[in-house]
GROMACS .gro file of C-alpha atoms in nm:
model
  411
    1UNK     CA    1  13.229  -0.246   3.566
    2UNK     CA    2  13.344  -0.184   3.948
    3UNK     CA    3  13.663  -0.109   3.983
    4UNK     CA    4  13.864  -0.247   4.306
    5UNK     CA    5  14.182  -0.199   4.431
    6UNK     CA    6  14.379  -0.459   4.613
    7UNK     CA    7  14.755  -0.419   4.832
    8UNK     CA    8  14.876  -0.719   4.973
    9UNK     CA    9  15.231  -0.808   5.020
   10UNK     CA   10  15.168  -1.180   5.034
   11UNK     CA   11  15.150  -1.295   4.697
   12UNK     CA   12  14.982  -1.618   4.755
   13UNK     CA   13  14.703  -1.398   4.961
   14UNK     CA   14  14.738  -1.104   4.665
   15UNK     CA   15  14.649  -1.369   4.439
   16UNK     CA   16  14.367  -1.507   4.541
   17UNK     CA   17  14.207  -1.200   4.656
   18UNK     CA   18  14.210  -1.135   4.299
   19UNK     CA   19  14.090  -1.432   4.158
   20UNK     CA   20  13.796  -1.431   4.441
   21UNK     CA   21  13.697  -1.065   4.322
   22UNK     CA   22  13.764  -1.137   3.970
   23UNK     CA   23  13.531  -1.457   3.953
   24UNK     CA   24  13.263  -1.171   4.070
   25UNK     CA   25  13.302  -0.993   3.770
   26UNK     CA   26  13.535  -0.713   3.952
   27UNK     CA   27  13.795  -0.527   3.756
   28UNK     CA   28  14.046  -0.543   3.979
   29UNK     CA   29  14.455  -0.388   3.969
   30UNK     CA   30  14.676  -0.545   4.258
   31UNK     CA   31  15.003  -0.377   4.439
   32UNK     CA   32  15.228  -0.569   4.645
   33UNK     CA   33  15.339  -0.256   4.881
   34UNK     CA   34  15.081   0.051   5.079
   35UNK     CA   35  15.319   0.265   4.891
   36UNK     CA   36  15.157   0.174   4.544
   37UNK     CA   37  14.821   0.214   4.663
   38UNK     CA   38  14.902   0.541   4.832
   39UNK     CA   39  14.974   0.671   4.455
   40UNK     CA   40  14.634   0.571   4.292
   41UNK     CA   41  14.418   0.715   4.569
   42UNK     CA   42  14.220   0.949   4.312
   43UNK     CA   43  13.865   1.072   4.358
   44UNK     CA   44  13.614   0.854   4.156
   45UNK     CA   45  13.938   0.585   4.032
   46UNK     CA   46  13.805   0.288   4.249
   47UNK     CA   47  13.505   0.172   4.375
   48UNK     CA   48  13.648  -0.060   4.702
   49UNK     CA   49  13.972  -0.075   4.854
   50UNK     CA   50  14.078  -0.370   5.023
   51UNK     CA   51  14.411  -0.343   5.174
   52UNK     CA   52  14.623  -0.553   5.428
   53UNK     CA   53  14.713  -0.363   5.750
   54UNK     CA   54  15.087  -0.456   5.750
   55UNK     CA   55  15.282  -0.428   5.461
   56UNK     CA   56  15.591  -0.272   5.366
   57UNK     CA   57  15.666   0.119   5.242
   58UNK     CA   58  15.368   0.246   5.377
   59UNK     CA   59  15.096   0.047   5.554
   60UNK     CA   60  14.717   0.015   5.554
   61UNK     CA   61  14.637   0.288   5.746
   62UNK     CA   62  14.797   0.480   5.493
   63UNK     CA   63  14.638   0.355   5.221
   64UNK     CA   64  14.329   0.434   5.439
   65UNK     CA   65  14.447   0.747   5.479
   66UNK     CA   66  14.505   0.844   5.149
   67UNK     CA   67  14.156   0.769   4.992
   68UNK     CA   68  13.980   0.864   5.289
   69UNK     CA   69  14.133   1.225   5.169
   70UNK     CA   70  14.155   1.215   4.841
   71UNK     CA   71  13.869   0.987   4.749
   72UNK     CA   72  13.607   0.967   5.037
   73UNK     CA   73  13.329   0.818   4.854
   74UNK     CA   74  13.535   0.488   4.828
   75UNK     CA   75  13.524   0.228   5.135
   76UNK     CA   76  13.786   0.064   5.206
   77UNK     CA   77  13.833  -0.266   5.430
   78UNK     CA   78  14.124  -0.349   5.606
   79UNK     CA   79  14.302  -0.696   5.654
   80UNK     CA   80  14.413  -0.806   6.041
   81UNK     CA   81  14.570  -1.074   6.202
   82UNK     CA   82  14.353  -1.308   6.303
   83UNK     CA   83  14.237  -1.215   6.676
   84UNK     CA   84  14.389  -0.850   6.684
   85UNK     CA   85  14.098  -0.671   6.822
   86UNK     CA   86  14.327  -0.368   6.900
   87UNK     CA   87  14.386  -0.337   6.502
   88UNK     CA   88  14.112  -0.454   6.411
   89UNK     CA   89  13.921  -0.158   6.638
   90UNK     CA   90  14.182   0.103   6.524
   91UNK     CA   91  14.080   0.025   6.103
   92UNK     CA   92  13.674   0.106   6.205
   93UNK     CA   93  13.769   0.419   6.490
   94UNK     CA   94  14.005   0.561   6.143
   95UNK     CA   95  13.761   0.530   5.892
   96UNK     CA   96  13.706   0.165   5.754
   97UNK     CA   97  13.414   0.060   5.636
   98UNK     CA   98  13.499  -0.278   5.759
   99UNK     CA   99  13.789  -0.522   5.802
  100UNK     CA  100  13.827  -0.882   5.728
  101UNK     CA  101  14.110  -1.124   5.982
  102UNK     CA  102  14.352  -1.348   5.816
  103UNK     CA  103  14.348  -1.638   5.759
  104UNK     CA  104  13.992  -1.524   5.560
  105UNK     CA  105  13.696  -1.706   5.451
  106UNK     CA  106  13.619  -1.681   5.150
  107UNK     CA  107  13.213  -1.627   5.183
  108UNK     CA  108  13.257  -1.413   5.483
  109UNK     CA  109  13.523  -1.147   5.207
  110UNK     CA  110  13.248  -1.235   4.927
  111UNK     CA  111  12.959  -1.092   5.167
  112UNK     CA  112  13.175  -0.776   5.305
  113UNK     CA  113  13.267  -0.635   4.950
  114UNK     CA  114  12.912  -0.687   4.836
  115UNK     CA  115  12.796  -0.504   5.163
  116UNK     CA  116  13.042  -0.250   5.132
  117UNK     CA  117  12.939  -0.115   4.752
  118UNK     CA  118  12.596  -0.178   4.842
  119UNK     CA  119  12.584   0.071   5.132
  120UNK     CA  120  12.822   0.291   4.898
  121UNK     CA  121  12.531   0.300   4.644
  122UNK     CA  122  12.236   0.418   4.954
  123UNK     CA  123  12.490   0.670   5.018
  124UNK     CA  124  12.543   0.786   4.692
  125UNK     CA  125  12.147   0.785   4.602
  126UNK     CA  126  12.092   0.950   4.967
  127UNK     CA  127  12.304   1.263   4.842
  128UNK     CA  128  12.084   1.358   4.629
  129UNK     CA  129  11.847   1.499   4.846
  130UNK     CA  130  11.913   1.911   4.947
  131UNK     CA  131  12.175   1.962   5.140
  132UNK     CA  132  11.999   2.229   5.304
  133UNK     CA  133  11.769   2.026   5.480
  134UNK     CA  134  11.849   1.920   5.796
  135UNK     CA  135  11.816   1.542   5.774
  136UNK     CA  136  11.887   1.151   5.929
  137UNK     CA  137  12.051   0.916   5.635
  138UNK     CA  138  12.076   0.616   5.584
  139UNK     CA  139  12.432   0.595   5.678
  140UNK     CA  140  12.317   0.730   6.055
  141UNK     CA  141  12.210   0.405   6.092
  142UNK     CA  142  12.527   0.218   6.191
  143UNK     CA  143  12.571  -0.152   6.106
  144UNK     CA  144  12.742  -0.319   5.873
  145UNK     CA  145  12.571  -0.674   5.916
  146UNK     CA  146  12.385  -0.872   5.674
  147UNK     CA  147  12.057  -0.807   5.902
  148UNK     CA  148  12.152  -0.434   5.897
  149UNK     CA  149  12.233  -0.414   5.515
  150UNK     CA  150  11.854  -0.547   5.494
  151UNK     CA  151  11.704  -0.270   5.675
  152UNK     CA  152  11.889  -0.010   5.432
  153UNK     CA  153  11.787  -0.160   5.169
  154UNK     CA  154  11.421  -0.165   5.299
  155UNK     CA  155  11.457   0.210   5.393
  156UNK     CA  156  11.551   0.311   5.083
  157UNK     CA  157  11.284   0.151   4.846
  158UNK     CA  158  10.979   0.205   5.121
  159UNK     CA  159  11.133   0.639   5.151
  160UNK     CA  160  10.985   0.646   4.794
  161UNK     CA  161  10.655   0.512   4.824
  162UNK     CA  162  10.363   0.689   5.049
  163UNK     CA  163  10.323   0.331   5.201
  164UNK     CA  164  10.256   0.332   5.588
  165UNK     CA  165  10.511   0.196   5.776
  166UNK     CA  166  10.525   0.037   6.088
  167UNK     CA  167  10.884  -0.009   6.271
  168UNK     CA  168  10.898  -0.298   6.559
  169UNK     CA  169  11.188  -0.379   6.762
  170UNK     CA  170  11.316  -0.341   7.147
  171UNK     CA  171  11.331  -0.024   7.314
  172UNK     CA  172  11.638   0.130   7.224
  173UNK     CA  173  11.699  -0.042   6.907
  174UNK     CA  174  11.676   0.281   6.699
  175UNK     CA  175  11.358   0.299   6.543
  176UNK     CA  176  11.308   0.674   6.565
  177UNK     CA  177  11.596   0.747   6.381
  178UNK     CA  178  11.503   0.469   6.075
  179UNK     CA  179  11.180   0.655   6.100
  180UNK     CA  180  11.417   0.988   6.021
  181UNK     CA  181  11.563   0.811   5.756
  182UNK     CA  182  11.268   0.711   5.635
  183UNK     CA  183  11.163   1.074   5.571
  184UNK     CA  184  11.480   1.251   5.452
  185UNK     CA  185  11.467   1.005   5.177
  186UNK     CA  186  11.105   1.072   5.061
  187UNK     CA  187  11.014   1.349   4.833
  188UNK     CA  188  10.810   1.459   5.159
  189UNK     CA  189  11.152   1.623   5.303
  190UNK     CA  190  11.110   1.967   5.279
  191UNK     CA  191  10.820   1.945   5.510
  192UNK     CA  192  10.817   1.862   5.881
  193UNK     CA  193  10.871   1.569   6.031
  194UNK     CA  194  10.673   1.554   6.379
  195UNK     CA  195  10.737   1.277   6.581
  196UNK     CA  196  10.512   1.153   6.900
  197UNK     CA  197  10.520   0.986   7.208
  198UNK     CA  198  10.172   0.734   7.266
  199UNK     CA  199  10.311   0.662   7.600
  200UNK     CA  200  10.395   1.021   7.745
  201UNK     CA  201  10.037   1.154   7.719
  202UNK     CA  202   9.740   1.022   7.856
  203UNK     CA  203   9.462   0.994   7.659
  204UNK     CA  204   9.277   1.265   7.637
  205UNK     CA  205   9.575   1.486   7.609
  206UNK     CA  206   9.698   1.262   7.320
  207UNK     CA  207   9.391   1.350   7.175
  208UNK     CA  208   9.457   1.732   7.149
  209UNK     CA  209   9.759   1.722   7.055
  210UNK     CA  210   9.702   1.467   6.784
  211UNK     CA  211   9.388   1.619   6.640
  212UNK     CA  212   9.413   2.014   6.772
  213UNK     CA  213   9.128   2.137   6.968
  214UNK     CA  214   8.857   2.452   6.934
  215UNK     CA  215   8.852   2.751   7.177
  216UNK     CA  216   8.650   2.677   7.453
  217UNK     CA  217   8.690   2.267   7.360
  218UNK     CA  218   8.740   2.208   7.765
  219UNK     CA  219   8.873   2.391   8.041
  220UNK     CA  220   9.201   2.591   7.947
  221UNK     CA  221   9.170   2.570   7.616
  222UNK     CA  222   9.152   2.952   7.565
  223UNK     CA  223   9.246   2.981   7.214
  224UNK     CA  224   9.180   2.705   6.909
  225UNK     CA  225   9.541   2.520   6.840
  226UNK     CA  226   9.624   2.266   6.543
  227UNK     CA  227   9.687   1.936   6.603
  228UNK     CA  228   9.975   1.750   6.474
  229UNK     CA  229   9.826   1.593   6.212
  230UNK     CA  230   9.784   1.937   6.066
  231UNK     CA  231  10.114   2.068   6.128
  232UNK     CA  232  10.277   1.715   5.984
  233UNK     CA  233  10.055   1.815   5.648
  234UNK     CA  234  10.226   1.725   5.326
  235UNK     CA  235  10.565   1.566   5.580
  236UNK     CA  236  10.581   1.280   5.781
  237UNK     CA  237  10.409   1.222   6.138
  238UNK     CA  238  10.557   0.964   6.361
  239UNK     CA  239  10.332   0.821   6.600
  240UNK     CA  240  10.637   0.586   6.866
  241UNK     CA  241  10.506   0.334   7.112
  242UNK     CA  242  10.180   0.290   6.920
  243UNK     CA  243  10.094  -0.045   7.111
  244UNK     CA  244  10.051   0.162   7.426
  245UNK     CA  245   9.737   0.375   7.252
  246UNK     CA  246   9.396   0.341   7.405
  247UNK     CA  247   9.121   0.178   7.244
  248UNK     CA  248   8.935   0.540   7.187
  249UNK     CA  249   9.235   0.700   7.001
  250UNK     CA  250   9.271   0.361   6.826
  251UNK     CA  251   8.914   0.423   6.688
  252UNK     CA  252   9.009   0.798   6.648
  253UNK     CA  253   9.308   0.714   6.429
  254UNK     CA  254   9.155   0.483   6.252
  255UNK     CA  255   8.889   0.742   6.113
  256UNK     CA  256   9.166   0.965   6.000
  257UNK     CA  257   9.338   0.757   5.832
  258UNK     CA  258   9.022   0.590   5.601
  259UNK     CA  259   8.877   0.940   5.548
  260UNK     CA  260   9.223   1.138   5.528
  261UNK     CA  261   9.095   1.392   5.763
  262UNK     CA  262   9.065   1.562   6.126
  263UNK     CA  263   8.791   1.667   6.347
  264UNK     CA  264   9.010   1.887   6.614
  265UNK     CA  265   8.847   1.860   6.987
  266UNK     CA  266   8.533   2.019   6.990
  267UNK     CA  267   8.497   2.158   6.649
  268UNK     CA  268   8.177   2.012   6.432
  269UNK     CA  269   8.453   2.123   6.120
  270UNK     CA  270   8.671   1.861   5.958
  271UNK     CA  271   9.033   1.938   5.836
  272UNK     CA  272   9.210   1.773   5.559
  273UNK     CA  273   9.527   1.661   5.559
  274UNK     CA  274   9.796   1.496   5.351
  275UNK     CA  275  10.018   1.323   5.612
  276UNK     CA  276  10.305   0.966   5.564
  277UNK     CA  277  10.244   0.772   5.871
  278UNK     CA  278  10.518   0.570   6.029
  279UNK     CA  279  10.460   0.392   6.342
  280UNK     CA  280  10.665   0.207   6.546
  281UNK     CA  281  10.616  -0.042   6.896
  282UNK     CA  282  10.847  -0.270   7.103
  283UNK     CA  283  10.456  -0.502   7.085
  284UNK     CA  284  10.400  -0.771   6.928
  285UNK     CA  285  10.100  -0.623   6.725
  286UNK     CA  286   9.986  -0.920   6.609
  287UNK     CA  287   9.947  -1.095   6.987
  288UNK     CA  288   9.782  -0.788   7.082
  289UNK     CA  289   9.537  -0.834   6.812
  290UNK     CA  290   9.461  -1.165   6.969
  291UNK     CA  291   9.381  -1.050   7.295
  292UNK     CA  292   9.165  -0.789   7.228
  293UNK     CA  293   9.386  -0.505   7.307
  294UNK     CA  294   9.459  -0.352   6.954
  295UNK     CA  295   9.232  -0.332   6.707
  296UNK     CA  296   9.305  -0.553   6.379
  297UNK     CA  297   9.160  -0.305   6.109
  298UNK     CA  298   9.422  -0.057   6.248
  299UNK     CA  299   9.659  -0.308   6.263
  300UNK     CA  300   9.619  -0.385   5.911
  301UNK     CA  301   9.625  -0.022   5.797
  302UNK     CA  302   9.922   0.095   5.971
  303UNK     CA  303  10.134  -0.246   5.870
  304UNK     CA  304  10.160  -0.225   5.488
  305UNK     CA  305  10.537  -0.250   5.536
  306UNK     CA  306  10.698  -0.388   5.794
  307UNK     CA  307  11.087  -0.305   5.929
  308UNK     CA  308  11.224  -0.492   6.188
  309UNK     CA  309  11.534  -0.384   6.414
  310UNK     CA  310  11.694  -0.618   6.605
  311UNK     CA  311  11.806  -0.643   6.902
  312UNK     CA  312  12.191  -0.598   6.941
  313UNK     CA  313  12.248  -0.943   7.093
  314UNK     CA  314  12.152  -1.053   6.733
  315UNK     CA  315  12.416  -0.866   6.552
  316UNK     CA  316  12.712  -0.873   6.781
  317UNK     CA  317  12.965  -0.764   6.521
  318UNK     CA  318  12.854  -0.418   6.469
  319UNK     CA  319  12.961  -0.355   6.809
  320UNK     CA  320  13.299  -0.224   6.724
  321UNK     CA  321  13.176  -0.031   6.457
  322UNK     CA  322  12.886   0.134   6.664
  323UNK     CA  323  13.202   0.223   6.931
  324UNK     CA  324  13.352   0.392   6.709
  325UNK     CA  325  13.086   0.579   6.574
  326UNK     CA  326  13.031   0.682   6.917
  327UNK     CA  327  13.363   0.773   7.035
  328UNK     CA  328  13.389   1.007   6.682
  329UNK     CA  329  13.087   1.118   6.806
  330UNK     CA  330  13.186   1.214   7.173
  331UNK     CA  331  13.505   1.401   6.997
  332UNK     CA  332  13.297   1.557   6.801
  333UNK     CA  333  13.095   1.700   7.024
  334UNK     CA  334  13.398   1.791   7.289
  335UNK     CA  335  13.611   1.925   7.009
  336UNK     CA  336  13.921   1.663   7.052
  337UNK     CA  337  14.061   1.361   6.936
  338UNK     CA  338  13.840   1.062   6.970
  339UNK     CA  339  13.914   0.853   7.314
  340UNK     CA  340  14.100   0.520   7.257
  341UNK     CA  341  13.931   0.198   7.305
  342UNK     CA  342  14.163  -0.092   7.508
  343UNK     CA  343  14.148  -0.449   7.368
  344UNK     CA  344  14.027  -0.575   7.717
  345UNK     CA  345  13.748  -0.281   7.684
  346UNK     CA  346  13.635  -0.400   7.350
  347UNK     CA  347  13.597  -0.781   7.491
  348UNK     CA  348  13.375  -0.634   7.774
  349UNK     CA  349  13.171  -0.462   7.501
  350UNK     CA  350  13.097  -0.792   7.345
  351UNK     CA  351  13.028  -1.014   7.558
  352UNK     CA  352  12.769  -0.782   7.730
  353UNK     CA  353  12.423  -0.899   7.641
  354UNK     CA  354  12.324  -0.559   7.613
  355UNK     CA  355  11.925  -0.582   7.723
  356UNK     CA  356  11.911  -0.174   7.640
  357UNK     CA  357  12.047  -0.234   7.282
  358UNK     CA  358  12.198   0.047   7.094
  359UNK     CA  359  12.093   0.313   7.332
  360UNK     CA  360  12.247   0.171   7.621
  361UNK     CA  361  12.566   0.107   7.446
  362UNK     CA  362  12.588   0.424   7.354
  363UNK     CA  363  12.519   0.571   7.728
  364UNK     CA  364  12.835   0.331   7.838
  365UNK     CA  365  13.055   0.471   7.619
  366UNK     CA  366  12.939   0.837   7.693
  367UNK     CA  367  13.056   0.720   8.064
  368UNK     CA  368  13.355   0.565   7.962
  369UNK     CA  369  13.493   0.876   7.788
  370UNK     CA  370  13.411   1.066   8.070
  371UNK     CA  371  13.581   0.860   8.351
  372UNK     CA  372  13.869   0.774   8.145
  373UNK     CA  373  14.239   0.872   8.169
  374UNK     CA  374  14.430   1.013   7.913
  375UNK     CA  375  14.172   0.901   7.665
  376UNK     CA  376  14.243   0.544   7.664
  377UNK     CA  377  13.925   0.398   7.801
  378UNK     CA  378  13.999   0.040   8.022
  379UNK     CA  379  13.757  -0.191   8.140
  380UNK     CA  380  13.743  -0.011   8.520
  381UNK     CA  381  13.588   0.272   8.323
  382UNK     CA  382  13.306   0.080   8.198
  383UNK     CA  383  12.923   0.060   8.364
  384UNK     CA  384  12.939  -0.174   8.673
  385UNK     CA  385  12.701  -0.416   8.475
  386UNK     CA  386  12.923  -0.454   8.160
  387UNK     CA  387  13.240  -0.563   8.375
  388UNK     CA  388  13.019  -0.787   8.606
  389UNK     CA  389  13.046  -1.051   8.314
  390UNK     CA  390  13.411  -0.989   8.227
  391UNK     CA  391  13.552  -1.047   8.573
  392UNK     CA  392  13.277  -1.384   8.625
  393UNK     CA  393  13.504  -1.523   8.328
  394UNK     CA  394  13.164  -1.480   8.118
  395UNK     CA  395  13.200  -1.460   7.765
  396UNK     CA  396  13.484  -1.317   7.653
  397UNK     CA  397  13.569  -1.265   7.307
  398UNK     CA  398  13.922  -1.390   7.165
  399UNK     CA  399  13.894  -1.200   6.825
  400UNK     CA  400  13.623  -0.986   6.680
  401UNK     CA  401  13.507  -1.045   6.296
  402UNK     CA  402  13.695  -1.242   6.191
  403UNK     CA  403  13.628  -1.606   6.052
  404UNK     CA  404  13.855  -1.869   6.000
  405UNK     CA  405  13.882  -2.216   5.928
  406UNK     CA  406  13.845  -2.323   5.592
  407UNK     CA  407  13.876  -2.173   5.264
  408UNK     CA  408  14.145  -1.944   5.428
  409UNK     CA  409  14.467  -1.808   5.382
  410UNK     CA  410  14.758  -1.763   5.599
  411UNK     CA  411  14.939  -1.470   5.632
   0.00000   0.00000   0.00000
């Protein structure tokens, strides 16, 4: 049975966090102080945390602290006031899986604890794979929305198969690094992984590269080299932006993958190979079918399973997680303690409509850190374009995840 642990000094809110998590078949022990869940952080006791922010003799962030140390395969989720966005940005940038605002709804705690020990489970399933290997998991994709909690899921049962996958979404939406993902968790991962760019090659060179060439193919070509098809053999090749592929390499491709092997560039010799495909486009496939500009037997080999990112518009309320996971990032990278976030930055964030998606979120914050003083990044340090909106009086945010209303509790 899973095991959760709950601190709340409000005993009315204590209490029906309990009976919530107990109606969901949850074994479930309750403290009234951070200082009592401080003493049962121990690896492997629990498998959630869910812990009020304030509290007396010892708060949240303790508790946060605590299991993040002693037990770090357990998530914990934090409790805020209702509209702290300062807090409520502090619980993801320390460690949080997630956090929930007072006064809570009840559906909106019901659907963070389930996503919460689902995306502990990927994790735990992801570890199995070598450690040696230098890999992309499942937890590299950062989201903690329902939308996102579909694509794990998706990623994980598809990394099994040898199905052909084909990833659609905007640019910048992260579809090379699901395609990663994809891979590490296949029992292809000890080979390579070779990804591809359709659209920085023209045609001809896609070609070589794609199939290899013989000496003397065409001009240059002084000495016979393999194509990546033949260096992806027995891994994964990647083929990104294939809506932008001619119609001759469509035909090309299409032979390869019915007969399972490669005729490099003037050679009479085939090659075989045992290769995963996974595609990906910001197209819409199928309305390219319907012009005329993609062929549909390709289409239909290449989309056996679909994955679809979206766009970040459509899942505002990873934004503060993503930030974080950036800023850890950036400190990371620079050796120092993560750059601070302001409230007023945060709002910017998310009321940006963010046409770039993930990648261009990321890019602000890489400017942010950089401008910013003393590491507290304020909305003057943000791109031009994300504080056009703010200072409009455009979509500001009064509170970030947190639902009220009905079916709450005060506190």
């Amino acid at each position: 049975m899973t095991r959760v642990l709950v601190a709340e000094d409000d005993r009315v809110a204590r209490d029906l966090l309990c009976e919530i998590l107990r109606a969901d078949n949850f074994e479930v022990d309750a403290v009234d102080d951070g200082a009592g869940a401080v003493e049962r952080a121990q690896p492997g006791r629990y498998d959630l945390v869910v812990s009020d922010v304030r509290m007396d003799r010892s708060s949240g962030f303790d508790v946060l602290k605590a299991f993040t140390e002693r037990s770090p395969g357990t998530p914990v989720i934090l409790i805020t006031a209702f509209g702290d966005v300062a807090g409520a940005m502090e619980a993801i940038q320390r460690g949080a899986y997630d956090y929930v605002s007072k006064p809570f709804n009840v559906e909106e705690l019901r659907l963070t604890v389930a996503r919460a020990l689902e995306r502990r489970r990927l994790i735990a399933e992801q570890k199995a794979a070598p450690a040696e290997v230098p890999t992309t998991k499942i937890e590299d994709i950062v989201g903690k929305s329902a939308i996102m909690l579909d694509v794990y899921k998706l990623v994980a049962r598809v990394a099994a198969t040898s199905a052909t996958v084909l990833v659609t979404g905007e640019s910048g939406t992260g579809k090379e690094l699901v395609a990663r993902a994809i891979h590490t968790h296949s029992p292809r991962v000890r080979h390579p992984f070779v990804p591809v760019n359709c659209t920085a090659l023209s045609e001809s060179l896609l070609e070589s590269e794609l199939f290899g060439h013989a000496r003397g193919a065409f001009t240059g070509a002084v000495a016979a080299k393999r194509g990546l098809f033949e260096m992806a053999d027995e891994g994964t090749l990647f083929l990104d932006e294939i809506g932008d592929m001619g119609p001759k390499m469509q035909a090309q491709l299409l032979r390869t993958l019915q007969d399972g092997e490669v005729r490099p560039v003037g050679s009479t010799e085939s090659v075989k190979v045992d290769v995963r495909l996974v595609c990906a486009t910001n197209r819409d496939l199928e309305a390219e079918v319907k012009a005329g500009k993609f062929r549909e037997d390709l289409y239909f080999r290449i989309n056996v399973v679909t994955i679809k990112l979206p766009a970040l518009r459509e899942r505002p309320g990873d934004i503060p997680i993503l930030v974080a996971h950036f800023l850890a990032k950036l400190g990371r990278r620079e050796a120092r303690a993560p750059a601070t976030m302001s409230a007023e930055s945060l709002q910017a964030l998310m009321a940006h409509a963010w046409p770039g998606n993930v990648r261009e979120l990321e890019n602000a914050i890489d400017r942010a850190v950089a401008v910013a003083k003393d590491g507290i990044i304020l909305p003057s340090d943000l791109p031009p374009e994300v504080n056009a909106r703010r200072r409009t009086g455009g979509g500001t945010v009064a509170g970030v995840g947190g639902a009220g209303g009905a079916g709450g509790v005060g506190g």
